[in-house]
Amino acid sequence: MAYAQPFPLAAPQHKGSSQPTFGPDLAVRLICPECRDPNPNIVEEFGSGDLVCGNCGLVLGDRIVDTRSEWRTFANDEGDDPSRVGAASDPLMEGMEQLDTVISFRDGGSGIARELQRAASRSQSSRSERNILTAFRDISSWCDQFSLPKTISDIAKQLYKRSDEEKLLRGKPLDAVIAACIFIACRQAHVPRTFREICNLTHVSKKILGQCYKALEQAFNLSPGASTNTSSSSPSTGPETLLVRYCNHLDLPPNVQSICSDIIVAARKHGIADGRSPVSIAGGAIYFTCLLLGKVKSVRDISMVAGVSEGTIKLVYRLYYAEKEKLVKQDWIDEGKAKLDRLPFDTTK
């Protein structure tokens, strides 16, 4: 009795029987039916896509595919040929050579390749161009590490190129200039980052970063007092813009963010906790709102996300607790969202 195999073996091939093979007949030639010349003169006109007999002009085929390289240009004779070679052109690198020449190391141990590489690197670009290319690579790398979009990277590159052309930060470290450009780009794109976050990313001291930022702020007219349309309480520098990231990191529901934002606006209106940094106000307001709504979050968790000490968060909480009747809306209490009894009195100093 034969049993069916789950994976049967292939049938043995017999050497005696050979299967017929099929392939193109290379002996077939295309000739003109009118001329019937054994040595035809067939012309491929790629401009019109026709296959034409060169002797009588009979069209033998149409819609033929152009198999040539795409080296055509529709521009004038002046300028470079915009052929498809290399990467896309970058407007930030206008006037600089964007293609690299790499020389192989295989020279049989004679050392000529290293000398050619040095000569090629000196002749291809100047020192300023090499510095700009290095800075652009660092900006892209750091923005990727910070999970920042390409728009912020492009803004930071524009700021750096302009500061390099105008020699605004001559003598400052390259990392500090790049860090200041990324910090300003984040503020311009309404996704601000704190000094501490930028310093942890770039390993630049806060003092040098502040000096570079102040110089760029005055040069580019970005200071709050330089424009009459901008105030010191603009949303790009306020604690409300920090709530979105902090609440997401703490895994809080969306209603906590909206209520916390209203509490910060009410506290600013009544002058509560004025003079505190936006990071401290954001951390203290989140702690106050979580207790008010019954969402349990420890001070340590908020401190780790906001990057401020637990004592600073409790200090802002005590200031909010002293004026809680002014900050908590009656509608929240009537709807059952908030209860003032949930707010404990913190006596720790």
Tab-separated table of C-alpha atoms in Angstrom:
chain	number	residue	atom	x	y	z
A	1	MET	CA	0.000	0.000	0.000
A	2	ALA	CA	1.421	3.383	-1.007
A	3	TYR	CA	1.213	6.333	1.361
A	4	ALA	CA	0.963	9.925	0.100
A	5	GLN	CA	3.974	11.984	1.054
A	6	PRO	CA	3.380	15.541	2.332
A	7	PHE	CA	6.351	16.834	0.289
A	8	PRO	CA	6.767	14.349	-2.612
A	9	LEU	CA	10.126	14.108	-4.285
A	10	ALA	CA	10.662	15.384	-7.781
A	11	ALA	CA	10.270	12.855	-10.553
A	12	PRO	CA	13.601	11.463	-11.754
A	13	GLN	CA	14.785	12.991	-14.988
A	14	HIS	CA	15.649	10.643	-17.814
A	15	LYS	CA	18.769	11.514	-19.709
A	16	GLY	CA	17.527	9.902	-22.871
A	17	SER	CA	14.478	12.175	-23.388
A	18	SER	CA	15.285	15.851	-23.962
A	19	GLN	CA	12.607	18.541	-23.907
A	20	PRO	CA	12.528	20.902	-26.903
A	21	THR	CA	13.773	24.398	-26.072
A	22	PHE	CA	12.304	27.567	-27.520
A	23	GLY	CA	14.142	30.844	-28.119
A	24	PRO	CA	14.319	33.802	-30.456
A	25	ASP	CA	15.465	33.091	-33.980
A	26	LEU	CA	18.443	35.386	-34.473
A	27	ALA	CA	18.459	34.657	-38.221
A	28	VAL	CA	15.270	36.686	-38.783
A	29	ARG	CA	15.969	40.120	-40.294
A	30	LEU	CA	13.609	43.033	-40.673
A	31	ILE	CA	13.446	44.226	-44.285
A	32	CYS	CA	11.268	46.709	-46.094
A	33	PRO	CA	8.314	45.026	-47.920
A	34	GLU	CA	8.578	47.598	-50.726
A	35	CYS	CA	12.322	47.595	-51.378
A	36	ARG	CA	13.004	43.992	-50.370
A	37	ASP	CA	16.662	44.884	-50.049
A	38	PRO	CA	18.657	42.030	-48.380
A	39	ASN	CA	20.757	44.699	-46.629
A	40	PRO	CA	18.034	47.062	-45.401
A	41	ASN	CA	18.636	50.603	-44.174
A	42	ILE	CA	16.250	50.827	-41.205
A	43	VAL	CA	16.293	54.152	-39.356
A	44	GLU	CA	14.928	54.632	-35.787
A	45	GLU	CA	13.501	58.132	-35.395
A	46	PHE	CA	13.182	58.528	-31.631
A	47	GLY	CA	11.841	62.065	-31.948
A	48	SER	CA	8.618	60.815	-33.585
A	49	GLY	CA	8.819	57.235	-32.312
A	50	ASP	CA	8.762	55.684	-35.808
A	51	LEU	CA	10.770	52.959	-37.510
A	52	VAL	CA	11.356	54.132	-41.110
A	53	CYS	CA	13.006	52.625	-44.157
A	54	GLY	CA	15.926	54.815	-45.174
A	55	ASN	CA	15.576	54.057	-48.890
A	56	CYS	CA	11.880	54.549	-49.687
A	57	GLY	CA	10.601	56.229	-46.517
A	58	LEU	CA	8.012	53.572	-45.631
A	59	VAL	CA	7.019	53.589	-41.933
A	60	LEU	CA	7.613	50.068	-40.640
A	61	GLY	CA	6.640	50.642	-36.999
A	62	ASP	CA	5.490	53.297	-34.555
A	63	ARG	CA	5.657	54.032	-30.830
A	64	ILE	CA	9.127	52.599	-30.393
A	65	VAL	CA	10.846	52.972	-27.021
A	66	ASP	CA	13.831	55.293	-26.774
A	67	THR	CA	16.604	53.182	-25.239
A	68	ARG	CA	19.247	55.919	-25.281
A	69	SER	CA	20.552	57.694	-22.182
A	70	GLU	CA	18.635	60.752	-21.030
A	71	TRP	CA	21.301	63.362	-21.696
A	72	ARG	CA	18.957	65.768	-23.438
A	73	THR	CA	18.557	69.327	-22.212
A	74	PHE	CA	15.930	71.879	-23.161
A	75	ALA	CA	17.827	74.817	-21.699
A	76	ASN	CA	19.904	77.331	-23.587
A	77	ASP	CA	23.539	76.801	-24.400
A	78	GLU	CA	24.486	78.819	-21.332
A	79	GLY	CA	24.724	77.181	-17.944
A	80	ASP	CA	25.178	73.604	-16.816
A	81	ASP	CA	23.452	70.635	-18.363
A	82	PRO	CA	20.636	69.597	-15.964
A	83	SER	CA	21.056	65.915	-16.713
A	84	ARG	CA	20.097	63.184	-14.276
A	85	VAL	CA	23.431	62.726	-12.560
A	86	GLY	CA	23.864	62.827	-8.789
A	87	ALA	CA	21.381	63.885	-6.144
A	88	ALA	CA	18.798	66.635	-6.398
A	89	SER	CA	20.126	70.183	-6.329
A	90	ASP	CA	20.048	71.869	-2.935
A	91	PRO	CA	19.267	75.622	-2.946
A	92	LEU	CA	21.180	76.011	0.330
A	93	MET	CA	24.353	74.826	-1.398
A	94	GLU	CA	24.064	77.132	-4.384
A	95	GLY	CA	27.453	78.028	-5.802
A	96	MET	CA	29.191	75.048	-4.186
A	97	GLU	CA	30.257	71.784	-5.758
A	98	GLN	CA	27.786	69.120	-4.621
A	99	LEU	CA	29.472	66.103	-6.232
A	100	ASP	CA	32.381	64.261	-4.644
A	101	THR	CA	35.318	62.483	-6.240
A	102	VAL	CA	36.547	59.387	-4.405
A	103	ILE	CA	39.967	57.953	-5.234
A	104	SER	CA	40.584	54.286	-4.532
A	105	PHE	CA	43.176	53.182	-1.972
A	106	ARG	CA	44.429	50.378	-4.227
A	107	ASP	CA	47.777	51.637	-5.489
A	108	GLY	CA	49.945	48.591	-4.895
A	109	GLY	CA	51.390	50.011	-1.698
A	110	SER	CA	53.124	52.912	-3.436
A	111	GLY	CA	51.293	55.639	-1.463
A	112	ILE	CA	50.225	57.552	-4.574
A	113	ALA	CA	46.510	57.158	-3.781
A	114	ARG	CA	46.813	59.014	-0.457
A	115	GLU	CA	48.641	61.886	-2.102
A	116	LEU	CA	46.013	62.072	-4.832
A	117	GLN	CA	43.256	62.150	-2.245
A	118	ARG	CA	44.884	65.048	-0.415
A	119	ALA	CA	45.377	66.969	-3.650
A	120	ALA	CA	41.789	66.309	-4.736
A	121	SER	CA	40.344	67.398	-1.382
A	122	ARG	CA	42.340	70.651	-1.502
A	123	SER	CA	41.419	71.453	-5.076
A	124	GLN	CA	37.723	70.531	-4.950
A	125	SER	CA	36.456	72.919	-2.260
A	126	SER	CA	37.668	75.680	-0.034
A	127	ARG	CA	37.816	75.528	3.738
A	128	SER	CA	34.615	77.535	4.196
A	129	GLU	CA	32.683	75.183	1.917
A	130	ARG	CA	33.975	72.162	3.816
A	131	ASN	CA	32.905	73.751	7.098
A	132	ILE	CA	29.414	74.404	5.739
A	133	LEU	CA	29.088	70.821	4.498
A	134	THR	CA	30.245	69.504	7.878
A	135	ALA	CA	27.785	71.751	9.703
A	136	PHE	CA	24.926	70.657	7.442
A	137	ARG	CA	25.685	67.008	8.148
A	138	ASP	CA	25.763	67.655	11.911
A	139	ILE	CA	22.470	69.561	11.793
A	140	SER	CA	20.766	66.720	9.907
A	141	SER	CA	22.191	64.126	12.294
A	142	TRP	CA	21.148	65.976	15.444
A	143	CYS	CA	17.669	66.718	14.109
A	144	ASP	CA	17.237	63.025	13.365
A	145	GLN	CA	18.317	62.142	16.905
A	146	PHE	CA	15.814	64.672	18.280
A	147	SER	CA	13.031	63.344	15.960
A	148	LEU	CA	12.621	66.790	14.419
A	149	PRO	CA	11.059	67.185	10.952
A	150	LYS	CA	13.002	68.234	7.870
A	151	THR	CA	11.507	71.734	7.937
A	152	ILE	CA	13.322	72.500	11.190
A	153	SER	CA	16.534	71.087	9.744
A	154	ASP	CA	16.203	73.366	6.703
A	155	ILE	CA	15.529	76.438	8.888
A	156	ALA	CA	18.589	75.651	11.016
A	157	LYS	CA	20.723	75.278	7.879
A	158	GLN	CA	19.523	78.641	6.564
A	159	LEU	CA	20.376	80.300	9.882
A	160	TYR	CA	23.827	78.753	9.954
A	161	LYS	CA	24.614	79.689	6.353
A	162	ARG	CA	23.569	83.278	6.931
A	163	SER	CA	25.563	83.527	10.164
A	164	ASP	CA	28.592	82.054	8.381
A	165	GLU	CA	28.318	84.487	5.457
A	166	GLU	CA	27.985	87.503	7.756
A	167	LYS	CA	30.648	86.256	10.202
A	168	LEU	CA	28.346	86.771	13.179
A	169	LEU	CA	29.878	84.155	15.498
A	170	ARG	CA	33.539	84.219	14.574
A	171	GLY	CA	35.596	82.357	17.171
A	172	LYS	CA	32.679	80.425	18.672
A	173	PRO	CA	32.737	76.590	18.643
A	174	LEU	CA	30.967	74.965	15.718
A	175	ASP	CA	28.809	72.785	17.984
A	176	ALA	CA	27.580	75.822	19.905
A	177	VAL	CA	26.609	77.690	16.727
A	178	ILE	CA	24.747	74.638	15.402
A	179	ALA	CA	22.962	74.170	18.737
A	180	ALA	CA	21.834	77.805	18.746
A	181	CYS	CA	20.549	77.489	15.160
A	182	ILE	CA	18.542	74.366	16.067
A	183	PHE	CA	17.126	76.105	19.152
A	184	ILE	CA	15.977	79.120	17.104
A	185	ALA	CA	14.603	76.877	14.344
A	186	CYS	CA	12.480	74.986	16.873
A	187	ARG	CA	11.043	78.265	18.170
A	188	GLN	CA	10.328	79.522	14.666
A	189	ALA	CA	8.478	76.266	13.824
A	190	HIS	CA	6.402	76.518	17.053
A	191	VAL	CA	7.887	73.339	18.525
A	192	PRO	CA	10.222	74.900	21.111
A	193	ARG	CA	12.822	72.944	23.025
A	194	THR	CA	14.399	74.020	26.288
A	195	PHE	CA	18.049	74.939	26.769
A	196	ARG	CA	18.555	71.815	28.839
A	197	GLU	CA	17.237	69.539	26.098
A	198	ILE	CA	19.476	71.160	23.475
A	199	CYS	CA	22.491	70.974	25.789
A	200	ASN	CA	21.881	67.282	26.520
A	201	LEU	CA	21.663	66.578	22.806
A	202	THR	CA	24.672	68.551	21.606
A	203	HIS	CA	26.830	68.378	24.792
A	204	VAL	CA	27.321	72.151	24.676
A	205	SER	CA	27.498	74.160	27.881
A	206	LYS	CA	24.511	76.317	28.704
A	207	LYS	CA	26.657	79.441	28.981
A	208	ILE	CA	28.148	79.192	25.473
A	209	LEU	CA	24.775	78.238	24.010
A	210	GLY	CA	23.213	81.306	25.612
A	211	GLN	CA	25.917	83.579	24.211
A	212	CYS	CA	25.455	82.247	20.671
A	213	TYR	CA	21.693	82.472	20.969
A	214	LYS	CA	21.810	86.099	22.144
A	215	ALA	CA	24.109	87.064	19.281
A	216	LEU	CA	21.884	85.420	16.655
A	217	GLU	CA	18.759	86.819	18.296
A	218	GLN	CA	20.013	90.383	18.008
A	219	ALA	CA	21.430	89.915	14.496
A	220	PHE	CA	18.262	88.370	13.065
A	221	ASN	CA	15.895	90.659	15.004
A	222	LEU	CA	14.330	87.728	16.852
A	223	SER	CA	14.277	89.182	20.354
A	224	PRO	CA	10.824	89.780	21.918
A	225	GLY	CA	11.521	93.478	22.360
A	226	ALA	CA	12.782	94.017	18.807
A	227	SER	CA	9.340	93.750	17.207
A	228	THR	CA	6.254	95.685	18.188
A	229	ASN	CA	4.024	92.792	17.154
A	230	THR	CA	5.713	90.346	19.507
A	231	SER	CA	5.280	90.310	23.271
A	232	SER	CA	7.094	88.459	26.003
A	233	SER	CA	4.092	86.186	26.489
A	234	SER	CA	4.060	84.880	22.929
A	235	PRO	CA	2.914	81.259	22.539
A	236	SER	CA	6.275	80.237	21.085
A	237	THR	CA	7.962	80.834	24.450
A	238	GLY	CA	5.102	80.149	26.847
A	239	PRO	CA	4.556	77.010	28.935
A	240	GLU	CA	1.410	76.130	26.936
A	241	THR	CA	3.537	74.880	24.041
A	242	LEU	CA	5.389	72.508	26.374
A	243	LEU	CA	2.223	70.870	27.670
A	244	VAL	CA	1.642	68.789	24.533
A	245	ARG	CA	4.950	66.907	24.793
A	246	TYR	CA	4.858	66.615	28.579
A	247	CYS	CA	1.306	65.254	28.644
A	248	ASN	CA	2.130	62.791	25.866
A	249	HIS	CA	5.186	61.514	27.731
A	250	LEU	CA	3.120	61.163	30.913
A	251	ASP	CA	0.326	59.336	29.025
A	252	LEU	CA	-2.370	61.761	30.166
A	253	PRO	CA	-5.800	62.079	28.487
A	254	PRO	CA	-6.487	65.061	26.198
A	255	ASN	CA	-8.817	66.818	28.661
A	256	VAL	CA	-5.945	67.216	31.133
A	257	GLN	CA	-3.978	69.246	28.605
A	258	SER	CA	-6.866	71.619	27.811
A	259	ILE	CA	-7.727	72.215	31.469
A	260	CYS	CA	-4.052	72.676	32.365
A	261	SER	CA	-3.697	75.261	29.599
A	262	ASP	CA	-6.701	77.201	30.931
A	263	ILE	CA	-5.203	77.132	34.430
A	264	ILE	CA	-1.895	78.545	33.169
A	265	VAL	CA	-3.678	81.332	31.287
A	266	ALA	CA	-5.750	82.207	34.393
A	267	ALA	CA	-2.627	82.195	36.584
A	268	ARG	CA	-0.853	84.556	34.186
A	269	LYS	CA	-3.881	86.841	34.171
A	270	HIS	CA	-3.870	87.083	37.978
A	271	GLY	CA	-0.078	87.332	38.196
A	272	ILE	CA	0.387	84.002	39.974
A	273	ALA	CA	3.880	82.447	39.760
A	274	ASP	CA	5.194	85.332	37.672
A	275	GLY	CA	8.927	85.263	37.087
A	276	ARG	CA	9.148	81.482	37.012
A	277	SER	CA	10.542	79.697	33.980
A	278	PRO	CA	8.085	78.163	31.498
A	279	VAL	CA	9.379	74.678	32.315
A	280	SER	CA	8.703	75.138	36.025
A	281	ILE	CA	5.233	76.559	35.400
A	282	ALA	CA	4.372	73.701	33.046
A	283	GLY	CA	5.521	71.056	35.529
A	284	GLY	CA	3.710	72.649	38.475
A	285	ALA	CA	0.520	73.184	36.458
A	286	ILE	CA	0.467	69.546	35.333
A	287	TYR	CA	0.878	68.384	38.943
A	288	PHE	CA	-1.908	70.732	40.098
A	289	THR	CA	-4.238	69.609	37.281
A	290	CYS	CA	-3.616	65.894	37.861
A	291	LEU	CA	-4.550	66.208	41.530
A	292	LEU	CA	-7.564	68.364	40.679
A	293	LEU	CA	-8.936	65.832	38.167
A	294	GLY	CA	-7.982	62.724	40.135
A	295	LYS	CA	-5.319	61.556	37.657
A	296	VAL	CA	-2.582	60.085	39.815
A	297	LYS	CA	0.890	61.160	38.698
A	298	SER	CA	3.816	61.348	41.079
A	299	VAL	CA	6.029	64.386	41.383
A	300	ARG	CA	9.023	62.255	40.415
A	301	ASP	CA	7.478	61.266	37.065
A	302	ILE	CA	6.641	64.879	36.223
A	303	SER	CA	10.113	65.984	37.321
A	304	MET	CA	11.807	63.468	35.032
A	305	VAL	CA	9.706	64.514	32.025
A	306	ALA	CA	9.915	68.287	32.588
A	307	GLY	CA	13.575	68.277	33.615
A	308	VAL	CA	13.078	70.347	36.802
A	309	SER	CA	13.498	69.435	40.445
A	310	GLU	CA	10.662	68.133	42.588
A	311	GLY	CA	10.999	71.117	44.936
A	312	THR	CA	10.396	73.559	42.073
A	313	ILE	CA	7.236	71.703	41.021
A	314	LYS	CA	5.935	71.709	44.607
A	315	LEU	CA	6.717	75.416	44.928
A	316	VAL	CA	4.594	76.259	41.881
A	317	TYR	CA	1.885	73.941	43.202
A	318	ARG	CA	1.789	75.827	46.526
A	319	LEU	CA	1.425	79.125	44.679
A	320	TYR	CA	-1.467	77.688	42.662
A	321	TYR	CA	-3.033	76.123	45.749
A	322	ALA	CA	-3.110	79.472	47.556
A	323	GLU	CA	-5.198	80.950	44.714
A	324	LYS	CA	-7.124	77.836	43.699
A	325	GLU	CA	-10.534	79.606	43.740
A	326	LYS	CA	-9.310	81.961	41.006
A	327	LEU	CA	-7.859	79.198	38.843
A	328	VAL	CA	-10.562	76.508	38.969
A	329	LYS	CA	-13.671	77.265	36.942
A	330	GLN	CA	-17.070	76.632	38.471
A	331	ASP	CA	-18.167	74.743	35.337
A	332	TRP	CA	-15.556	72.066	35.970
A	333	ILE	CA	-16.886	71.523	39.495
A	334	ASP	CA	-20.535	71.484	38.362
A	335	GLU	CA	-19.805	68.928	35.631
A	336	GLY	CA	-17.976	66.701	38.103
A	337	LYS	CA	-14.614	66.952	36.365
A	338	ALA	CA	-12.784	68.697	39.179
A	339	LYS	CA	-13.013	68.649	42.968
A	340	LEU	CA	-11.173	71.051	45.240
A	341	ASP	CA	-11.154	68.425	47.998
A	342	ARG	CA	-8.650	66.388	45.978
A	343	LEU	CA	-6.002	69.102	46.332
A	344	PRO	CA	-3.806	68.345	49.367
A	345	PHE	CA	-2.119	71.132	51.279
A	346	ASP	CA	1.618	70.731	50.768
A	347	THR	CA	3.609	71.916	53.761
A	348	THR	CA	7.009	70.660	52.572
A	349	LYS	CA	9.600	73.323	51.951
